[in-house]
PDB file of C-alpha atoms in Angstrom:
ATOM      1  CA  MET Q   1     187.576  99.707  36.454  1.00 47.00           C
ATOM      2  CA  CYS Q   2     187.480  96.944  33.850  1.00 73.00           C
ATOM      3  CA  THR Q   3     186.365  99.321  31.094  1.00 83.00           C
ATOM      4  CA  LEU Q   4     189.096 101.812  31.995  1.00 88.00           C
ATOM      5  CA  ILE Q   5     191.771  99.111  31.785  1.00 87.00           C
ATOM      6  CA  GLN Q   6     190.413  97.896  28.448  1.00 90.00           C
ATOM      7  CA  MET Q   7     190.440 101.431  27.038  1.00 92.00           C
ATOM      8  CA  MET Q   8     194.029 101.904  28.233  1.00 92.00           C
ATOM      9  CA  TRP Q   9     195.015  98.656  26.479  1.00 93.00           C
ATOM     10  CA  ILE Q  10     193.333  99.831  23.284  1.00 95.00           C
ATOM     11  CA  ILE Q  11     195.407 103.022  23.350  1.00 96.00           C
ATOM     12  CA  ILE Q  12     198.593 101.086  24.126  1.00 95.00           C
ATOM     13  CA  LEU Q  13     197.947  98.594  21.324  1.00 96.00           C
ATOM     14  CA  PHE Q  14     197.270 101.402  18.839  1.00 97.00           C
ATOM     15  CA  VAL Q  15     200.572 103.063  19.761  1.00 96.00           C
ATOM     16  CA  ILE Q  16     202.396  99.743  19.385  1.00 96.00           C
ATOM     17  CA  ALA Q  17     200.684  99.044  16.053  1.00 96.00           C
ATOM     18  CA  LEU Q  18     201.693 102.453  14.704  1.00 96.00           C
ATOM     19  CA  TRP Q  19     205.243 101.913  15.966  1.00 96.00           C
ATOM     20  CA  ASP Q  20     205.331  98.502  14.249  1.00 94.00           C
ATOM     21  CA  ILE Q  21     204.062  99.952  10.972  1.00 94.00           C
ATOM     22  CA  ARG Q  22     206.565 102.826  11.075  1.00 95.00           C
ATOM     23  CA  TYR Q  23     209.737 101.077  12.296  1.00 93.00           C
ATOM     24  CA  GLN Q  24     208.926  97.369  11.666  1.00 90.00           C
ATOM     25  CA  ARG Q  25     210.339  96.443  15.052  1.00 90.00           C
ATOM     26  CA  LEU Q  26     209.527  97.051  18.694  1.00 92.00           C
ATOM     27  CA  PRO Q  27     212.022  97.874  21.461  1.00 93.00           C
ATOM     28  CA  ILE Q  28     212.436  95.154  24.068  1.00 91.00           C
ATOM     29  CA  TRP Q  29     211.873  97.657  26.897  1.00 93.00           C
ATOM     30  CA  MET Q  30     208.409  98.356  25.502  1.00 93.00           C
ATOM     31  CA  LEU Q  31     207.513  94.659  25.426  1.00 94.00           C
ATOM     32  CA  ILE Q  32     208.855  94.047  28.937  1.00 93.00           C
ATOM     33  CA  GLY Q  33     206.847  97.024  30.204  1.00 93.00           C
ATOM     34  CA  LEU Q  34     203.711  95.635  28.590  1.00 93.00           C
ATOM     35  CA  LEU Q  35     204.290  92.225  30.137  1.00 94.00           C
ATOM     36  CA  MET Q  36     204.613  93.832  33.574  1.00 94.00           C
ATOM     37  CA  ALA Q  37     201.459  95.885  32.937  1.00 91.00           C
ATOM     38  CA  ALA Q  38     199.527  92.764  31.890  1.00 92.00           C
ATOM     39  CA  MET Q  39     200.633  90.928  35.018  1.00 92.00           C
ATOM     40  CA  GLY Q  40     199.690  93.927  37.157  1.00 89.00           C
ATOM     41  CA  CYS Q  41     196.247  94.060  35.557  1.00 87.00           C
ATOM     42  CA  LYS Q  42     195.679  90.396  36.328  1.00 88.00           C
ATOM     43  CA  ILE Q  43     196.747  90.890  39.942  1.00 85.00           C
ATOM     44  CA  ILE Q  44     194.230  93.729  40.251  1.00 85.00           C
ATOM     45  CA  GLN Q  45     191.364  92.218  38.240  1.00 84.00           C
ATOM     46  CA  ARG Q  46     191.608  88.480  38.934  1.00 83.00           C
ATOM     47  CA  ASP Q  47     189.007  87.775  36.260  1.00 86.00           C
ATOM     48  CA  VAL Q  48     190.999  85.016  34.529  1.00 87.00           C
ATOM     49  CA  SER Q  49     192.173  81.849  36.271  1.00 91.00           C
ATOM     50  CA  ILE Q  50     195.868  81.084  36.600  1.00 93.00           C
ATOM     51  CA  MET Q  51     195.410  77.982  34.418  1.00 95.00           C
ATOM     52  CA  GLU Q  52     193.934  80.070  31.592  1.00 95.00           C
ATOM     53  CA  ILE Q  53     196.815  82.528  31.908  1.00 94.00           C
ATOM     54  CA  MET Q  54     199.388  79.722  31.806  1.00 95.00           C
ATOM     55  CA  ALA Q  55     197.696  78.200  28.770  1.00 97.00           C
ATOM     56  CA  GLY Q  56     197.704  81.626  27.093  1.00 95.00           C
ATOM     57  CA  ILE Q  57     201.424  81.911  27.789  1.00 95.00           C
ATOM     58  CA  ALA Q  58     201.914  78.431  26.293  1.00 97.00           C
ATOM     59  CA  VAL Q  59     200.121  79.493  23.105  1.00 97.00           C
ATOM     60  CA  GLY Q  60     202.433  82.490  22.891  1.00 96.00           C
ATOM     61  CA  GLY Q  61     205.372  80.160  23.476  1.00 96.00           C
ATOM     62  CA  CYS Q  62     204.286  78.120  20.459  1.00 97.00           C
ATOM     63  CA  PHE Q  63     204.337  81.294  18.383  1.00 97.00           C
ATOM     64  CA  LEU Q  64     207.834  82.070  19.694  1.00 96.00           C
ATOM     65  CA  ALA Q  65     208.911  78.622  18.495  1.00 97.00           C
ATOM     66  CA  VAL Q  66     207.371  79.347  15.076  1.00 96.00           C
ATOM     67  CA  SER Q  67     209.318  82.622  14.972  1.00 95.00           C
ATOM     68  CA  LYS Q  68     212.532  80.761  15.724  1.00 95.00           C
ATOM     69  CA  VAL Q  69     211.929  77.949  13.208  1.00 96.00           C
ATOM     70  CA  THR Q  70     210.892  80.299  10.392  1.00 93.00           C
ATOM     71  CA  ARG Q  71     213.850  82.646  11.082  1.00 92.00           C
ATOM     72  CA  GLU Q  72     211.468  85.409  12.031  1.00 89.00           C
ATOM     73  CA  ALA Q  73     209.052  85.122   9.094  1.00 88.00           C
ATOM     74  CA  PHE Q  74     206.562  85.583  11.919  1.00 91.00           C
ATOM     75  CA  GLY Q  75     208.298  88.225  14.024  1.00 92.00           C
ATOM     76  CA  TYR Q  76     209.489  87.807  17.583  1.00 94.00           C
ATOM     77  CA  ALA Q  77     207.706  91.006  18.629  1.00 94.00           C
ATOM     78  CA  ASP Q  78     204.425  89.606  17.300  1.00 95.00           C
ATOM     79  CA  SER Q  79     204.995  86.404  19.270  1.00 96.00           C
ATOM     80  CA  ILE Q  80     205.957  88.234  22.450  1.00 96.00           C
ATOM     81  CA  LEU Q  81     202.833  90.386  22.139  1.00 96.00           C
ATOM     82  CA  ILE Q  82     200.794  87.170  21.833  1.00 97.00           C
ATOM     83  CA  VAL Q  83     202.383  85.983  25.101  1.00 96.00           C
ATOM     84  CA  ILE Q  84     201.434  89.317  26.700  1.00 96.00           C
ATOM     85  CA  LEU Q  85     197.874  89.081  25.392  1.00 96.00           C
ATOM     86  CA  GLY Q  86     197.749  85.492  26.670  1.00 95.00           C
ATOM     87  CA  VAL Q  87     198.556  86.813  30.160  1.00 95.00           C
ATOM     88  CA  PHE Q  88     196.006  89.597  29.858  1.00 93.00           C
ATOM     89  CA  LEU Q  89     193.147  87.680  28.190  1.00 93.00           C
ATOM     90  CA  GLY Q  90     193.622  84.022  29.040  1.00 93.00           C
ATOM     91  CA  VAL Q  91     193.670  81.217  26.529  1.00 96.00           C
ATOM     92  CA  TRP Q  92     190.033  81.245  25.328  1.00 95.00           C
ATOM     93  CA  ASP Q  93     189.829  84.922  24.513  1.00 95.00           C
ATOM     94  CA  LEU Q  94     193.322  84.685  23.014  1.00 97.00           C
ATOM     95  CA  PHE Q  95     192.107  81.982  20.622  1.00 97.00           C
ATOM     96  CA  ILE Q  96     189.228  84.216  19.525  1.00 96.00           C
ATOM     97  CA  LEU Q  97     191.564  87.185  19.124  1.00 97.00           C
ATOM     98  CA  LEU Q  98     194.061  85.176  17.061  1.00 98.00           C
ATOM     99  CA  SER Q  99     191.343  83.689  14.867  1.00 97.00           C
ATOM    100  CA  VAL Q 100     189.981  87.116  13.999  1.00 97.00           C
ATOM    101  CA  ALA Q 101     193.476  88.593  13.540  1.00 98.00           C
ATOM    102  CA  PHE Q 102     194.539  85.828  11.136  1.00 97.00           C
ATOM    103  CA  LEU Q 103     191.245  86.149   9.255  1.00 98.00           C
ATOM    104  CA  LEU Q 104     191.761  89.914   8.872  1.00 97.00           C
ATOM    105  CA  ALA Q 105     195.379  89.407   7.757  1.00 95.00           C
ATOM    106  CA  ALA Q 106     194.270  86.810   5.216  1.00 94.00           C
ATOM    107  CA  LEU Q 107     191.582  89.136   3.831  1.00 95.00           C
ATOM    108  CA  PHE Q 108     194.106  91.984   3.659  1.00 92.00           C
ATOM    109  CA  SER Q 109     196.573  89.763   1.803  1.00 89.00           C
ATOM    110  CA  PHE Q 110     193.921  88.413  -0.541  1.00 90.00           C
ATOM    111  CA  CYS Q 111     192.695  91.894  -1.449  1.00 89.00           C
ATOM    112  CA  GLY Q 112     196.270  93.083  -1.997  1.00 86.00           C
ATOM    113  CA  LEU Q 113     197.012  90.139  -4.259  1.00 85.00           C
ATOM    114  CA  LEU Q 114     193.727  90.573  -6.092  1.00 87.00           C
ATOM    115  CA  ILE Q 115     194.321  94.208  -7.000  1.00 87.00           C
ATOM    116  CA  GLY Q 116     197.964  93.522  -7.823  1.00 80.00           C
ATOM    117  CA  ARG Q 117     199.559  95.625  -5.090  1.00 78.00           C
ATOM    118  CA  PHE Q 118     201.186  92.692  -3.253  1.00 76.00           C
ATOM    119  CA  SER Q 119     203.459  89.861  -4.232  1.00 75.00           C
ATOM    120  CA  ARG Q 120     203.479  86.494  -2.521  1.00 71.00           C
ATOM    121  CA  ARG Q 121     206.735  87.397  -0.753  1.00 75.00           C
ATOM    122  CA  LEU Q 122     205.536  90.675   0.774  1.00 78.00           C
ATOM    123  CA  ALA Q 123     205.881  90.967   4.535  1.00 81.00           C
ATOM    124  CA  PHE Q 124     203.625  93.225   6.564  1.00 88.00           C
ATOM    125  CA  PRO Q 125     203.227  93.880  10.308  1.00 92.00           C
ATOM    126  CA  PHE Q 126     200.816  91.625  12.179  1.00 95.00           C
ATOM    127  CA  ILE Q 127     200.370  93.750  15.308  1.00 96.00           C
ATOM    128  CA  PRO Q 128     197.799  96.059  13.661  1.00 97.00           C
ATOM    129  CA  PHE Q 129     195.585  93.009  13.058  1.00 97.00           C
ATOM    130  CA  LEU Q 130     195.958  91.970  16.698  1.00 97.00           C
ATOM    131  CA  THR Q 131     194.979  95.510  17.697  1.00 97.00           C
ATOM    132  CA  ILE Q 132     191.904  95.610  15.478  1.00 97.00           C
ATOM    133  CA  SER Q 133     190.866  92.189  16.774  1.00 97.00           C
ATOM    134  CA  TYR Q 134     191.257  93.308  20.395  1.00 97.00           C
ATOM    135  CA  VAL Q 135     189.171  96.417  19.759  1.00 96.00           C
ATOM    136  CA  GLY Q 136     186.501  94.269  18.121  1.00 95.00           C
ATOM    137  CA  MET Q 137     186.481  91.879  21.090  1.00 93.00           C
ATOM    138  CA  VAL Q 138     186.132  94.723  23.589  1.00 91.00           C
ATOM    139  CA  PHE Q 139     183.204  96.293  21.765  1.00 90.00           C
ATOM    140  CA  TRP Q 140     181.583  92.911  21.047  1.00 90.00           C
ATOM    141  CA  LYS Q 141     181.585  92.021  24.761  1.00 81.00           C
ATOM    142  CA  TRP Q 142     180.596  95.505  25.829  1.00 69.00           C
TER     143      TRP Q 142
END
């Protein structure tokens, strides 16, 4: 059951990442549906304590505040997805996921700057890095 749910989340995250790359925004109905799915998974699985889930939501809330303060330099959809992943993973796995995602984004940016393809002002979607990090976490724990 756990592996099936993880594989479904991988597919969902890949679809969302492709959507984010293509349209550079996500519909609110998609994010609300994902939040409901994450809550449903936690009701079924019960593998993460309520305190870890609440802390994961708080981390996502901090990212929402960053989105607001920076006038969406870090997108709202990215922040809302972090809230959703906080519900689904709990705070400790969320920290690991975010660390890897930011590391991958930094390496991507560095390589782009190094070869001259990027400028310092270039914006790119963050959800693909969250997706790659989630996939890595699933296979690392498997």
